[in-house]
Coordinates of C-alpha atoms in Angstrom, one line a residue:
M12 CA 132.4 37.5 62.8
N13 CA 133.8 35.3 65.5
A14 CA 134.4 31.7 64.4
Q15 CA 133.3 30.5 67.8
A16 CA 129.8 32.0 67.4
D17 CA 129.0 29.4 64.7
E18 CA 129.8 26.4 67.0
E19 CA 127.2 25.1 69.4
E20 CA 128.3 23.9 72.8
T21 CA 126.4 21.3 74.7
V22 CA 126.7 21.4 78.5
I23 CA 125.4 18.4 80.3
F24 CA 124.3 19.3 83.8
S25 CA 123.1 16.0 85.0
R26 CA 122.1 12.6 83.7
I27 CA 118.7 13.0 85.4
G28 CA 117.4 14.3 82.1
E29 CA 117.9 10.8 80.7
L30 CA 115.1 9.5 82.9
S31 CA 111.5 9.6 81.6
D32 CA 109.0 11.6 83.6
E33 CA 107.4 8.3 84.7
Q34 CA 110.7 6.9 86.0
L35 CA 111.5 10.1 87.9
N36 CA 108.0 10.5 89.3
N37 CA 107.8 6.9 90.4
S38 CA 111.3 6.9 92.0
G39 CA 111.9 6.8 95.7
A40 CA 113.7 10.1 95.5
S41 CA 110.6 11.9 94.2
K42 CA 108.3 10.2 96.8
L43 CA 110.6 10.6 99.8
T44 CA 109.0 14.0 100.8
F45 CA 105.9 12.0 101.9
V46 CA 107.8 9.4 103.9
T47 CA 108.0 9.6 107.7
D48 CA 109.6 6.2 108.5
K49 CA 113.3 5.4 108.0
K50 CA 112.5 1.8 107.1
E51 CA 110.2 3.0 104.3
A52 CA 113.0 5.3 103.0
E53 CA 115.4 2.3 103.0
K54 CA 112.9 0.2 101.0
M55 CA 112.5 3.0 98.5
A56 CA 116.3 3.1 98.0
E57 CA 116.4 -0.7 97.5
L58 CA 113.6 -0.4 95.0
D59 CA 115.4 2.4 93.1
I60 CA 118.5 0.2 93.0
K61 CA 116.5 -2.8 91.7
N62 CA 114.9 -0.5 89.1
G63 CA 118.4 0.8 88.0
I64 CA 117.7 4.4 89.1
P65 CA 119.5 5.0 92.4
F66 CA 119.9 8.5 93.6
L67 CA 122.2 10.4 95.9
L68 CA 120.2 13.0 97.6
L69 CA 121.2 16.6 98.2
M70 CA 119.6 19.6 99.9
G71 CA 120.0 22.9 98.2
G72 CA 118.6 26.3 98.1
I73 CA 116.7 28.3 95.6
A74 CA 119.0 27.4 92.7
P75 CA 120.6 23.9 92.4
T76 CA 124.3 23.5 92.9
I77 CA 125.8 21.6 90.0
I78 CA 129.4 20.7 89.9
A79 CA 131.1 20.1 86.6
T80 CA 132.1 16.6 87.6
D81 CA 128.6 15.5 88.5
P82 CA 127.7 14.0 85.1
I83 CA 131.0 12.1 85.0
F84 CA 130.4 10.7 88.5
E85 CA 126.8 9.8 87.7
K86 CA 127.8 7.9 84.5
E87 CA 130.8 6.1 86.0
Y88 CA 128.9 4.9 89.1
G89 CA 125.3 4.5 87.6
I90 CA 123.9 7.0 90.0
Y91 CA 121.7 10.2 89.7
F92 CA 122.1 13.2 91.9
F93 CA 118.7 14.6 93.1
E94 CA 118.6 17.9 94.8
F95 CA 115.5 18.8 96.9
G96 CA 115.9 22.5 96.9
C97 CA 114.5 24.6 99.7
T98 CA 112.1 21.9 100.9
G99 CA 112.4 18.2 101.2
S100 CA 112.1 15.3 103.4
E101 CA 113.4 15.2 107.0
N102 CA 117.1 14.8 107.2
E103 CA 117.0 11.4 109.0
I104 CA 114.8 10.1 106.1
I105 CA 117.2 11.3 103.5
I106 CA 120.1 9.9 105.4
A107 CA 118.4 6.5 105.6
Y108 CA 117.8 6.5 101.9
N109 CA 121.4 7.6 101.1
R110 CA 122.9 5.1 103.5
I111 CA 121.5 2.2 101.4
I112 CA 122.9 3.8 98.3
F113 CA 126.3 4.2 99.9
E114 CA 126.3 0.5 100.8
H115 CA 125.3 -0.4 97.3
L116 CA 128.1 1.7 95.8
N117 CA 130.6 0.1 98.2
S118 CA 129.5 -3.4 97.3
T119 CA 129.3 -2.9 93.5
K120 CA 132.0 -0.3 92.8
G121 CA 134.5 -0.7 95.6
K122 CA 135.8 2.2 97.6
K123 CA 137.0 4.5 94.7
W124 CA 133.6 6.3 94.7
I125 CA 134.3 7.6 98.2
K126 CA 137.0 9.9 96.9
D127 CA 135.0 11.0 93.9
V128 CA 131.6 11.7 95.4
R129 CA 130.4 15.2 96.4
D130 CA 131.0 16.0 100.1
D131 CA 127.6 17.6 100.4
V132 CA 125.6 14.4 99.8
I133 CA 123.3 14.2 102.9
G134 CA 124.7 11.8 105.5
F135 CA 127.9 11.1 103.6
K136 CA 130.4 12.6 106.1
D137 CA 129.0 10.6 109.0
W138 CA 128.7 7.4 107.0
K139 CA 132.3 7.8 105.8
R140 CA 133.5 8.3 109.4
N141 CA 131.5 5.3 110.7
N142 CA 132.6 3.2 107.7
K143 CA 136.3 3.9 108.5
R144 CA 135.8 2.4 112.0
K145 CA 134.6 -0.8 110.5
D146 CA 137.7 -1.2 108.2

């Protein structure tokens, strides 16, 4: 018998499992699908920050894309990744939400997060390009 068969291995895919159903269901990320105004999306991001449950929003496909470093990033920066799947809010709404989270990360964590974050976070590449111009 293989000795490895007796050992259990735990793989953590995301810290989002640490949230209660109530926290997740009341988060801006969950409610964003029903938002049509960028200002409202920004307010939801600010509220999520205030409540200690900020998200970086992703668009995916049928199956979520999980990168091995996601839980490490989430824990280090106090962020949760949230992937909408095939359907989600309008891109401009997601970008408005994420932009507030980017600014929050910048002001609380410095610029290190920029090298560590997933490139497929909606609006990140444009935000990063525009942010470099300000420096």
